[in-house]
mmCIF file of C-alpha atoms and ligand atoms in Angstrom:
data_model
loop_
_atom_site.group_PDB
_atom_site.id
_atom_site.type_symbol
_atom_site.label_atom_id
_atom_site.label_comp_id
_atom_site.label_asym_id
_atom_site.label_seq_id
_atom_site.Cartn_x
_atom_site.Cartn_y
_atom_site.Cartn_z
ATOM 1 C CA UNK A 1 -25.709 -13.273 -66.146
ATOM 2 C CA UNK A 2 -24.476 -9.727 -64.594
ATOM 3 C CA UNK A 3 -27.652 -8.567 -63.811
ATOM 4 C CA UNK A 4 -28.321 -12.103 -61.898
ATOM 5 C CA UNK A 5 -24.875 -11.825 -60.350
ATOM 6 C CA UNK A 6 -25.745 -8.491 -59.340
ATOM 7 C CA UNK A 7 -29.270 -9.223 -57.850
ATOM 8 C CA UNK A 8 -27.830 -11.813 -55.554
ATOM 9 C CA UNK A 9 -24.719 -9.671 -54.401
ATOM 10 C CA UNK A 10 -27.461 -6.875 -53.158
ATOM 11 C CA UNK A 11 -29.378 -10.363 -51.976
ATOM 12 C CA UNK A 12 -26.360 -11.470 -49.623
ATOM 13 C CA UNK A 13 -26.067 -8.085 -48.187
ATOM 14 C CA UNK A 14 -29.035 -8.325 -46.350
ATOM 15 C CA UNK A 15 -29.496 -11.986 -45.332
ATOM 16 C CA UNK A 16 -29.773 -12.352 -41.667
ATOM 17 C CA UNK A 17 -30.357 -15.299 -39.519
ATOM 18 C CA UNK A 18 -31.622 -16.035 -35.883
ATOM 19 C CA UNK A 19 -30.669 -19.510 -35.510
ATOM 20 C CA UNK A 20 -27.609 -21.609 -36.736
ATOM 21 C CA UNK A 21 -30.476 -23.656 -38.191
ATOM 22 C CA UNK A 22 -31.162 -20.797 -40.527
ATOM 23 C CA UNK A 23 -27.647 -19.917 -41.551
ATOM 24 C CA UNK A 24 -27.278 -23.539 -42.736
ATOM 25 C CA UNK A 25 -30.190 -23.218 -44.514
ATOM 26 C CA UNK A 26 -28.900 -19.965 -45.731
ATOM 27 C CA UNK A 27 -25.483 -21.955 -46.769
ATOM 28 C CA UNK A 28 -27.192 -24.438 -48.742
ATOM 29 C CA UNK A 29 -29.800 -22.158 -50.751
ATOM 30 C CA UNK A 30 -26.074 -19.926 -52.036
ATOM 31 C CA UNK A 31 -23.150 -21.916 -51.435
ATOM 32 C CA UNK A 32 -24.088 -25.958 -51.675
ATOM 33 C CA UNK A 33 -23.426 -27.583 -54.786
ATOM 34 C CA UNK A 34 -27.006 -27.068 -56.155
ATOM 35 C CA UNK A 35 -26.994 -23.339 -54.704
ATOM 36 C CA UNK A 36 -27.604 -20.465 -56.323
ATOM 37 C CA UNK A 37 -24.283 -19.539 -56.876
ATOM 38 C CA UNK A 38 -23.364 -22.513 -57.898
ATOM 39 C CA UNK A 39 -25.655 -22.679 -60.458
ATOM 40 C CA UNK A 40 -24.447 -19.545 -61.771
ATOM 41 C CA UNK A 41 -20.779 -21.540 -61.916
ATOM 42 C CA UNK A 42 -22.230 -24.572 -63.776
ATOM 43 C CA UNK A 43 -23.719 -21.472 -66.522
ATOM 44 C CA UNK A 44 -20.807 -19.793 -66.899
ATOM 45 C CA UNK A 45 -19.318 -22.178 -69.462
ATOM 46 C CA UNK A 46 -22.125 -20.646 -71.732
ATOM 47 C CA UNK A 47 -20.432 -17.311 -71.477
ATOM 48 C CA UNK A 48 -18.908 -15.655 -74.841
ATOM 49 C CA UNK A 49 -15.399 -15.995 -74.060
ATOM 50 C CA UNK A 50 -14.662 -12.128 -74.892
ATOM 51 C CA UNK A 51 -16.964 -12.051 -71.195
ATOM 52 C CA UNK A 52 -15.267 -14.489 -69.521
ATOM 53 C CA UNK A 53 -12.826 -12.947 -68.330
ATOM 54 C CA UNK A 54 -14.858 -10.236 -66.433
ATOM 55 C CA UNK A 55 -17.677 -12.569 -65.114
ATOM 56 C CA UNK A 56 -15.378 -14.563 -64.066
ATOM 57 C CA UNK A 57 -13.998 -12.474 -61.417
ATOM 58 C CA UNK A 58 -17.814 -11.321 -60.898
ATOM 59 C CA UNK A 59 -18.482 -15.070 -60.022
ATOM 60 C CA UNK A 60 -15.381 -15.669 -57.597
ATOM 61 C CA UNK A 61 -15.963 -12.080 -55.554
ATOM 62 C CA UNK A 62 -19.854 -13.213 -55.330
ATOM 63 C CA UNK A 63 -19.126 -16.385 -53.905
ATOM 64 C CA UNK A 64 -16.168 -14.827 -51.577
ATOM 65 C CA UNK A 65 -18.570 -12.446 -50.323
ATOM 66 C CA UNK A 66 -21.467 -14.911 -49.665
ATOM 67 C CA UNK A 67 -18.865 -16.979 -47.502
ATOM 68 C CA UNK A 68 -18.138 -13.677 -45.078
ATOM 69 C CA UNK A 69 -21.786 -13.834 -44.724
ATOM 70 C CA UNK A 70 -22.667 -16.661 -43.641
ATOM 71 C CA UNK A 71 -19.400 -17.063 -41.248
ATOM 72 C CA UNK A 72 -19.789 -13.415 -39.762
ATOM 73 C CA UNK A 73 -23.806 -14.969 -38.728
ATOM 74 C CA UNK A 74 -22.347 -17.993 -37.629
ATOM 75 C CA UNK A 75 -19.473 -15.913 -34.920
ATOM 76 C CA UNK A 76 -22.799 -13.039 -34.277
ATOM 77 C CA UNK A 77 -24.985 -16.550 -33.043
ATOM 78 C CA UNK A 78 -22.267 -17.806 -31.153
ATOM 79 C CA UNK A 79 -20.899 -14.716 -29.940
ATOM 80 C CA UNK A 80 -24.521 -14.125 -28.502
ATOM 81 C CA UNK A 81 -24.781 -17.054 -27.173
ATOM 82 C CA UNK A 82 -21.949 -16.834 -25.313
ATOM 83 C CA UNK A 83 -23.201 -13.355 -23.823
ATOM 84 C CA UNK A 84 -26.396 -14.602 -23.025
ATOM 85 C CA UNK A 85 -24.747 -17.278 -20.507
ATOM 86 C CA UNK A 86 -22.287 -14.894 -19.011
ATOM 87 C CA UNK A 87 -25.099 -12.315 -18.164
ATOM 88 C CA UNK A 88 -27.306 -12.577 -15.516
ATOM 89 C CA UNK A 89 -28.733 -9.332 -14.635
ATOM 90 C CA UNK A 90 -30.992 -10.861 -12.065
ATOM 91 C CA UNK A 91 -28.047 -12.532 -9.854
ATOM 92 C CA UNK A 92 -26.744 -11.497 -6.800
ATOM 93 C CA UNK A 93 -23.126 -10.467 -6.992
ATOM 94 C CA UNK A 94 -20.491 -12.182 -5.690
ATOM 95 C CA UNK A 95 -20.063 -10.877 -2.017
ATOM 96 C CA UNK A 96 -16.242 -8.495 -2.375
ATOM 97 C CA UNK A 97 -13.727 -9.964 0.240
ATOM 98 C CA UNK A 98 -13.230 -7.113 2.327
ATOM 99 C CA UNK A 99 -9.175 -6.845 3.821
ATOM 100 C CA UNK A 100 -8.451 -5.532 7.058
ATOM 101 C CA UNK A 101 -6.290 -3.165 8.001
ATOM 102 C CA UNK A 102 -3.061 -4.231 9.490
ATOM 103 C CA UNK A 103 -2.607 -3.930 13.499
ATOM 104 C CA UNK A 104 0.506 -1.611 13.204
ATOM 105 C CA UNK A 105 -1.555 0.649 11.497
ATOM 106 C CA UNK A 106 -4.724 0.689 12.991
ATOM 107 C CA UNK A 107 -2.198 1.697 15.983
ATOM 108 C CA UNK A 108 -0.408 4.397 14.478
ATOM 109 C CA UNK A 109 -3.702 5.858 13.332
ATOM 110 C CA UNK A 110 -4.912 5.989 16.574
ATOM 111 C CA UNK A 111 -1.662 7.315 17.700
ATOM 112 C CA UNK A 112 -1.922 10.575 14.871
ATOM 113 C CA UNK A 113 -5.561 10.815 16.008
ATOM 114 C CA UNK A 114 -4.604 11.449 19.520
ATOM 115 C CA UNK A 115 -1.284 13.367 18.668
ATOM 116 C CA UNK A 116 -3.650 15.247 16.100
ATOM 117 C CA UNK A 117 -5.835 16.664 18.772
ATOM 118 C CA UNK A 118 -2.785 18.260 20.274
ATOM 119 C CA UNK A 119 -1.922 20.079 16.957
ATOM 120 C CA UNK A 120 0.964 17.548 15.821
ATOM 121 C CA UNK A 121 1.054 16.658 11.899
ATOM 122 C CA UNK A 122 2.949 13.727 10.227
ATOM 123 C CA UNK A 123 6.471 14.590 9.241
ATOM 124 C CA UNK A 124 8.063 11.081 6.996
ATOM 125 C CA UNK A 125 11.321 10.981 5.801
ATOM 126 C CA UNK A 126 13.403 8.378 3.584
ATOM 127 C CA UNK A 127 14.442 4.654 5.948
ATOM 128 C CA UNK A 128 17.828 4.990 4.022
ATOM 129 C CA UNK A 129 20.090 7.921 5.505
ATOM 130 C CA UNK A 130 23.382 9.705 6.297
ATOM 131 C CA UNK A 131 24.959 9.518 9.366
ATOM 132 C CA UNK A 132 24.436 13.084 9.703
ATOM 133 C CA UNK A 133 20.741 13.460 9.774
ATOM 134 C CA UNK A 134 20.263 9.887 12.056
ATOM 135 C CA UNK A 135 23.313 10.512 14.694
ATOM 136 C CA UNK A 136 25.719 13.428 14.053
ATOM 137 C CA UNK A 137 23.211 16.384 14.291
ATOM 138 C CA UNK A 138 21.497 14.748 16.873
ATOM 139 C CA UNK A 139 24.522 14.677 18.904
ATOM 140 C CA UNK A 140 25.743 11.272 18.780
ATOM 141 C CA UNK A 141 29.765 11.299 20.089
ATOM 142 C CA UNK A 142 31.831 9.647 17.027
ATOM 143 C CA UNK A 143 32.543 6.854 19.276
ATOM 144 C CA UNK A 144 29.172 6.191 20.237
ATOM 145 C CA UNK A 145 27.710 2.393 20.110
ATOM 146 C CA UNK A 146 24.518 3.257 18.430
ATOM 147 C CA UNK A 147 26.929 3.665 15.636
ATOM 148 C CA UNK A 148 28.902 -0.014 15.954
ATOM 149 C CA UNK A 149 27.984 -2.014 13.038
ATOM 150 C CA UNK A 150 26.293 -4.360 15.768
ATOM 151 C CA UNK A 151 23.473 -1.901 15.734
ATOM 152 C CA UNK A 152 23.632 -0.489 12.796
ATOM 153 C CA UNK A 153 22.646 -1.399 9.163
ATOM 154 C CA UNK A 154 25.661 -0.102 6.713
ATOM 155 C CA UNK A 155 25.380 0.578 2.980
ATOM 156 C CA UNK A 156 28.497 2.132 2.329
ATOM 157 C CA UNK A 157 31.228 3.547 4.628
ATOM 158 C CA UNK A 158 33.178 6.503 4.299
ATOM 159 C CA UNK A 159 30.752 8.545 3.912
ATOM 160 C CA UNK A 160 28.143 6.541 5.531
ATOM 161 C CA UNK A 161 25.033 5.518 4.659
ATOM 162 C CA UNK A 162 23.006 3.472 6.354
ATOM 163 C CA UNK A 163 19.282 2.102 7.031
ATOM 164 C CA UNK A 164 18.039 4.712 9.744
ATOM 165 C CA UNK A 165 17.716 3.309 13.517
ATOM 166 C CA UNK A 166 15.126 5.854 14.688
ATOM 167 C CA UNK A 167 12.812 8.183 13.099
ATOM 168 C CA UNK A 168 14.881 11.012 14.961
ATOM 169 C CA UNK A 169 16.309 11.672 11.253
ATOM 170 C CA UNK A 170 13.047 12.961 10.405
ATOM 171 C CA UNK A 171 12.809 15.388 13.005
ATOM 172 C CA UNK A 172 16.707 16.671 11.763
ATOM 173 C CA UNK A 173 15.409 16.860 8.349
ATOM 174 C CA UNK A 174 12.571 19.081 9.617
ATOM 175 C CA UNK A 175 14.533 21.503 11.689
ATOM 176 C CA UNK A 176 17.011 22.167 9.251
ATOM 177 C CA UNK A 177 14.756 23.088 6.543
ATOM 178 C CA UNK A 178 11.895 24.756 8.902
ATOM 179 C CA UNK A 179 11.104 27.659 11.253
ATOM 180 C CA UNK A 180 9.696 26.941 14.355
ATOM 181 C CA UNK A 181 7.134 26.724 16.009
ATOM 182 C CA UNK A 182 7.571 23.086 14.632
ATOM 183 C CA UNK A 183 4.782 20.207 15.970
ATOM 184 C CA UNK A 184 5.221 17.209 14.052
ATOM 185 C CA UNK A 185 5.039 13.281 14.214
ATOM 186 C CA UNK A 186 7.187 10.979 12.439
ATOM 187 C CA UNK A 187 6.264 7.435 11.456
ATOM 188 C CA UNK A 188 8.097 4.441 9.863
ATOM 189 C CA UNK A 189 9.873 1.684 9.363
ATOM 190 C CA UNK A 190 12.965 1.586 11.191
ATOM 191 C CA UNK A 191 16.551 -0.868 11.294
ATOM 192 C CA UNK A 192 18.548 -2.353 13.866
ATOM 193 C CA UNK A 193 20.773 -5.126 13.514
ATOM 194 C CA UNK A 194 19.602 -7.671 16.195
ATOM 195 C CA UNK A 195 18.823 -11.379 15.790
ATOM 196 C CA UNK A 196 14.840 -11.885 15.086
ATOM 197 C CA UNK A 197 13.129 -13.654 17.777
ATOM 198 C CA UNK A 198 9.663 -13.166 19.393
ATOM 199 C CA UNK A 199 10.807 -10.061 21.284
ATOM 200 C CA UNK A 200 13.462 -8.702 18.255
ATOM 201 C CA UNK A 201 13.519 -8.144 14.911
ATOM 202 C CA UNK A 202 15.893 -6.496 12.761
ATOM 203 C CA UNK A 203 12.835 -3.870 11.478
ATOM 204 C CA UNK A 204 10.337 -1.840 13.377
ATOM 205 C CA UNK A 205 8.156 0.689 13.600
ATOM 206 C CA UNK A 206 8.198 4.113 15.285
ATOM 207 C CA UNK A 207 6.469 7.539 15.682
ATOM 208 C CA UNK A 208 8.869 10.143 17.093
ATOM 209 C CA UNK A 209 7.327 13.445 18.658
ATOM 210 C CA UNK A 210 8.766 16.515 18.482
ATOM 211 C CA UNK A 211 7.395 20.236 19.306
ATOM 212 C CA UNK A 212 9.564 23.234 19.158
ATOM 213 C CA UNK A 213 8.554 26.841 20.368
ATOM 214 C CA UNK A 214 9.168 29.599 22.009
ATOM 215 C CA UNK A 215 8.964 28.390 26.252
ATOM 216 C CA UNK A 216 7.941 24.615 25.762
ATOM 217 C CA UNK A 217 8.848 23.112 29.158
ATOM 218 C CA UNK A 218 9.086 19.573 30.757
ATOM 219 C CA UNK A 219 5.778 20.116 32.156
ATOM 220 C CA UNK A 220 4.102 20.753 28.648
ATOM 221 C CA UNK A 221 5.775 16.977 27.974
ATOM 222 C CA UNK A 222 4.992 15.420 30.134
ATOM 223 C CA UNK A 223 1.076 16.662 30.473
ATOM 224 C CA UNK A 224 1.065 15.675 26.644
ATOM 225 C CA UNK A 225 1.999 12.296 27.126
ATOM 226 C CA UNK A 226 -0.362 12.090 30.241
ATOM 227 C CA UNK A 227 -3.033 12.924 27.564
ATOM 228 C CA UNK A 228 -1.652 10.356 25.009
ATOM 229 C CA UNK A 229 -1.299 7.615 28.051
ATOM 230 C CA UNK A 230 -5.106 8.007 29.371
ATOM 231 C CA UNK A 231 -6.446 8.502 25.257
ATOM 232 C CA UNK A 232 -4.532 5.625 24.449
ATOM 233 C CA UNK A 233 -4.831 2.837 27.270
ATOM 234 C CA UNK A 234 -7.865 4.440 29.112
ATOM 235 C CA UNK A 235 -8.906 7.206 31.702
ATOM 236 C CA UNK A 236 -7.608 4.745 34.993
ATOM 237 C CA UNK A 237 -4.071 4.946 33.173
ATOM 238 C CA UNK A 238 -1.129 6.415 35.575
ATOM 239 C CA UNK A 239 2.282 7.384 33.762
ATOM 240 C CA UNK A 240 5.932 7.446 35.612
ATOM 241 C CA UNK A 241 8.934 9.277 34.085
ATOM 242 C CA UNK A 242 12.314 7.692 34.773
ATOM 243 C CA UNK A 243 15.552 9.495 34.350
ATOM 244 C CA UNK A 244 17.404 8.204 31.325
ATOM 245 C CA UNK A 245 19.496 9.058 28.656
ATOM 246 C CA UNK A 246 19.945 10.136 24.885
ATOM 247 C CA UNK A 247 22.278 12.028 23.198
ATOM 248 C CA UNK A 248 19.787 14.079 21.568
ATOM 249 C CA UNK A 249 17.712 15.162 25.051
ATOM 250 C CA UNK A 250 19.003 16.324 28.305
ATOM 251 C CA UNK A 251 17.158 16.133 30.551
ATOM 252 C CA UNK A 252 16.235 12.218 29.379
ATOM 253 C CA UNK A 253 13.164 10.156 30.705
ATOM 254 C CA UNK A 254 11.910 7.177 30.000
ATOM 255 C CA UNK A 255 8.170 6.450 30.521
ATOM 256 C CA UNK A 256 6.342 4.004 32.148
ATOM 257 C CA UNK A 257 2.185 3.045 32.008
ATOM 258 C CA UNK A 258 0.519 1.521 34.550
ATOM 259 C CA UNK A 259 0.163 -2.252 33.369
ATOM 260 C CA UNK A 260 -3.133 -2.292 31.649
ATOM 261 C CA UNK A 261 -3.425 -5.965 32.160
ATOM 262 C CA UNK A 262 -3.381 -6.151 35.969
ATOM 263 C CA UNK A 263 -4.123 -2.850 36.714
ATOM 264 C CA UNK A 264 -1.082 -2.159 38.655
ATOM 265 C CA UNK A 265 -1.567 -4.561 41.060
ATOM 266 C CA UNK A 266 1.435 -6.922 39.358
ATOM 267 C CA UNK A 267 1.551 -9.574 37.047
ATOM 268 C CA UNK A 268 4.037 -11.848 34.262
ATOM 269 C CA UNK A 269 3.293 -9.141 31.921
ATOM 270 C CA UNK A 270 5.327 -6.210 33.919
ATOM 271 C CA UNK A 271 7.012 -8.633 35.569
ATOM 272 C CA UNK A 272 4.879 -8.128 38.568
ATOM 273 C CA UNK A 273 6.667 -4.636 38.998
ATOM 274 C CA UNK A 274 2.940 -2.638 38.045
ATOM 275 C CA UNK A 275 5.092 -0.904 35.181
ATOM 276 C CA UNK A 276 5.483 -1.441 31.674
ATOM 277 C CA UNK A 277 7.558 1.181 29.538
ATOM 278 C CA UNK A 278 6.418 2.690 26.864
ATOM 279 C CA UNK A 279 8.915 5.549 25.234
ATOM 280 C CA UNK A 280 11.618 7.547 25.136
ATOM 281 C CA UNK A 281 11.624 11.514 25.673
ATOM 282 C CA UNK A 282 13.016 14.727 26.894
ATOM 283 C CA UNK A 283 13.658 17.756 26.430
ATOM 284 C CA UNK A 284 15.490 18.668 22.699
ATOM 285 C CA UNK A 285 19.359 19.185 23.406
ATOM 286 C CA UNK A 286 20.268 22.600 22.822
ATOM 287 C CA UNK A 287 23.249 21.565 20.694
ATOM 288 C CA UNK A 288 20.783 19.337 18.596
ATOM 289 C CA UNK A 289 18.954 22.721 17.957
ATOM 290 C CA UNK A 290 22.253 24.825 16.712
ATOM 291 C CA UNK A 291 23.399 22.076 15.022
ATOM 292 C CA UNK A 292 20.251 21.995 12.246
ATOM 293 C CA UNK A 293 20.152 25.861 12.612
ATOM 294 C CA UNK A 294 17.494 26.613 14.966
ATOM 295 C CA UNK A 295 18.714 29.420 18.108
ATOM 296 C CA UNK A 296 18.399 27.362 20.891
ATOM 297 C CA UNK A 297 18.473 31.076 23.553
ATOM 298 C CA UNK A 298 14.814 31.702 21.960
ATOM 299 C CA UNK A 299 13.792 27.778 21.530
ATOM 300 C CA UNK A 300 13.099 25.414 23.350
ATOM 301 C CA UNK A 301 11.473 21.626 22.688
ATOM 302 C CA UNK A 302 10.647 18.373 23.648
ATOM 303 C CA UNK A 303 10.727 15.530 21.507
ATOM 304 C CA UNK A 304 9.426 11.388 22.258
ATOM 305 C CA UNK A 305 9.675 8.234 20.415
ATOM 306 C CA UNK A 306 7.638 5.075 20.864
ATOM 307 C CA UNK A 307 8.025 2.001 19.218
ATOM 308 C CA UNK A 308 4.149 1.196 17.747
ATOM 309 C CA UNK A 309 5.077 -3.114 17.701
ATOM 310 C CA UNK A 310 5.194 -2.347 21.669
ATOM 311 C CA UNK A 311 2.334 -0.058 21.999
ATOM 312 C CA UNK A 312 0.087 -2.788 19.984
ATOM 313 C CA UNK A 313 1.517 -5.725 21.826
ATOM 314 C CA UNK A 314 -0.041 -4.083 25.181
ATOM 315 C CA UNK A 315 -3.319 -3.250 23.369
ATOM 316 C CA UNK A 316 -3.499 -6.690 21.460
ATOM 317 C CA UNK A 317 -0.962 -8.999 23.491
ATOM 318 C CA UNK A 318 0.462 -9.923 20.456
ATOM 319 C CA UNK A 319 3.010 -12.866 22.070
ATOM 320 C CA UNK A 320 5.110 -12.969 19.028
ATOM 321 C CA UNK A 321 6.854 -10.099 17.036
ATOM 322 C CA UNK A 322 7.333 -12.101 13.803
ATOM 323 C CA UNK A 323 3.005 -11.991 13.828
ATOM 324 C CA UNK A 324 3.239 -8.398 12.215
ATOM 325 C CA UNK A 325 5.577 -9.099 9.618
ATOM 326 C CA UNK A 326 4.237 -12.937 8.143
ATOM 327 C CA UNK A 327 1.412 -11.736 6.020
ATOM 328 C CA UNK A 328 -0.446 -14.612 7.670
ATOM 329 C CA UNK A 329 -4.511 -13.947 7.136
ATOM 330 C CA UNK A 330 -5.217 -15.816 10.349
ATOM 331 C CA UNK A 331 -3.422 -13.528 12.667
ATOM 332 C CA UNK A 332 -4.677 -10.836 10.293
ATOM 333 C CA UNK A 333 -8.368 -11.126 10.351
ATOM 334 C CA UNK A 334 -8.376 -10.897 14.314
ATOM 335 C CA UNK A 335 -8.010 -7.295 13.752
ATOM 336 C CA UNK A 336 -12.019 -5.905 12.040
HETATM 337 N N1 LIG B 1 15.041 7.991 19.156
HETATM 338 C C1 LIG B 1 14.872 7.235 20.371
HETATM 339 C C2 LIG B 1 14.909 5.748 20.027
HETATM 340 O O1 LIG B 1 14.843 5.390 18.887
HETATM 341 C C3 LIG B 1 13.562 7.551 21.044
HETATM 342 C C4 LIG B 1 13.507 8.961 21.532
HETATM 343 C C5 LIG B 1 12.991 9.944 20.747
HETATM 344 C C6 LIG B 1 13.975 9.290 22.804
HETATM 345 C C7 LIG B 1 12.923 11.250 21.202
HETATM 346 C C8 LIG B 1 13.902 10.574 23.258
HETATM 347 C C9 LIG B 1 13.389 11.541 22.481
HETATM 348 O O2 LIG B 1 15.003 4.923 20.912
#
């Protein structure tokens, strides 16, 4: 009785099936009632009973082992059936749904590329700030408006922090912790508490300019922004500074473009004035300089700051602010 219960354990080890036709079979020939092992059950009453005891558990780990057979050929057949469907080599793959990138930045890349080829590298800083870096080191009076809470998103007073109304606090954080010459261009989000319409929202975007060397003059400013105007909105593109003002420049401009949708000639878009404005500039106030450490009787810069929602609304004519901000595939699939 060993021996036999021995020849079928080594017999079970190497049972194999291709079919779940042939593991039944396989289940019938061991583990039906007129199986093999069965049969060796129905025997083992004939046993000496000093044996019994030993063949016994023989018998029982036999037939437990025969069981894990046959069940681990029936999960291998279903397991490869289950393969077999999912795999077909010879199919086409589904197509990958390609995004696209969003108008804002396909913008402010062209905006670095242009800036780039004037020797300008990105400069980013945190959106939530001190009132140091975003208006007292660039010169903002205590009293000043840009600081009212109508403009201004608070997070704590006393000392104040606050969500950052212009990239400017970029440029601070720059010149107080490096040595001219310093060329850089800041982008990013930026906060203003005003009441979201199709011409407002409470967040923007920016990319703020600022070059700082020994004898940088208007005239280098305002023949880099020629370059940006023409690179940007074409060669035909005319540019007009207007006298303006910011506590952080003096002298203060702001700039105008040709309108690119009339051509000048006058239309809803600029209001039929020719003109649309683009940005702020001017030259870097010498107290703005001293203040983040910087001698302003050996320096001299000029600095800019564009809004990119503006600059895409005159590539794109983008009617509606809120667009850029929805997430809405629509608008965003105009843009390949
Ligand atoms: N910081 C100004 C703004 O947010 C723009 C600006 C930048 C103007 C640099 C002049 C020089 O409106």
């Amino acid at each position: 009785m060993k021996e036999q219960i021995e020849h079928l354990n080594k017999v079970i080890t190497t049972l194999s099936a291709k079919t779940n036709e042939e593991v039944e079979a396989l289940r019938i020939q061991y583990l039906s009632k007129k199986g093999e092992i069965s049969e060796l059950f129905n025997e083992f009453r004939n046993v000496p009973n000093d044996q019994k005891r030993e063949v016994g558990q023989l018998l029982n780990k036999l037939r437990d082992s025969a069981q894990n057979k046959i069940n681990d050929l029936k999960a291998a057949l279903t397991d490869n059936n289950n393969n077999t469907e999912k795999i077909d080599l010879t199919r086409t793959p589904d197509t990958f749904p390609l995004g696209t990138r969003h108008p804002l930045s396909l913008v402010q890349n062209e905006i670095f590329d242009i800036f780039g080829r004037l020797g300008f590298v990105a400069a980013e800083g945190p959106e939530i700030e001190d009132d140091w870096h975003v208006f007292g080191a660039l010169n903002f009076p205590p009293e000043h408006p840009a600081r009212d809470m109508q403009d201004t998103f608070f997070i704590e007073r006393n000392p104040d922090i606050l969500l950052r109304t212009h990239t400017s606090s970029v440029q601070t954080r720059v010149m107080t912790t490096q040595k001219p010459p310093i060329r850089i261009l800041c982008p990013g989000r930026v906060y203003r508490n005003e009441a979201i319409s199709a011409r407002a929202h409470c967040f923007f975007h920016q990319v703020e300019g600022l070059y700082i060397d020994k004898n940088v003059s208007f005239a280098d400013l305002k023949q880099a922004l020629l370059y940006f105007a023409k690179e940007m909105f074409g060669e035909q593109t005319e540019i007009r500074l207007r006298p303006s003002y910011f506590p952080f420049t003096e002298p203060s401009a702001e700039m105008d473009i040709s309108c690119n949708l009339c051509g000048g000639k006058g239309c809803s878009f600029c209001k039929n004035t020719g003109w649309v404005e683009i940005l702020g500039c001017g030259m870097v106030d010498p107290n703005v300089l001293e203040n983040c450490g910087i001698d302003s009787k050996i320096y001299s810069g000029y600095a800019f700051g564009m809004g990119i929602e503006r600059i895409t609304n005159l590539k794109y004519q983008v009617k509606d602010l809120r667009m850029f901000s929805e997430n809405d595939t629509r608008f965003l699939n105009q843009f390949q």
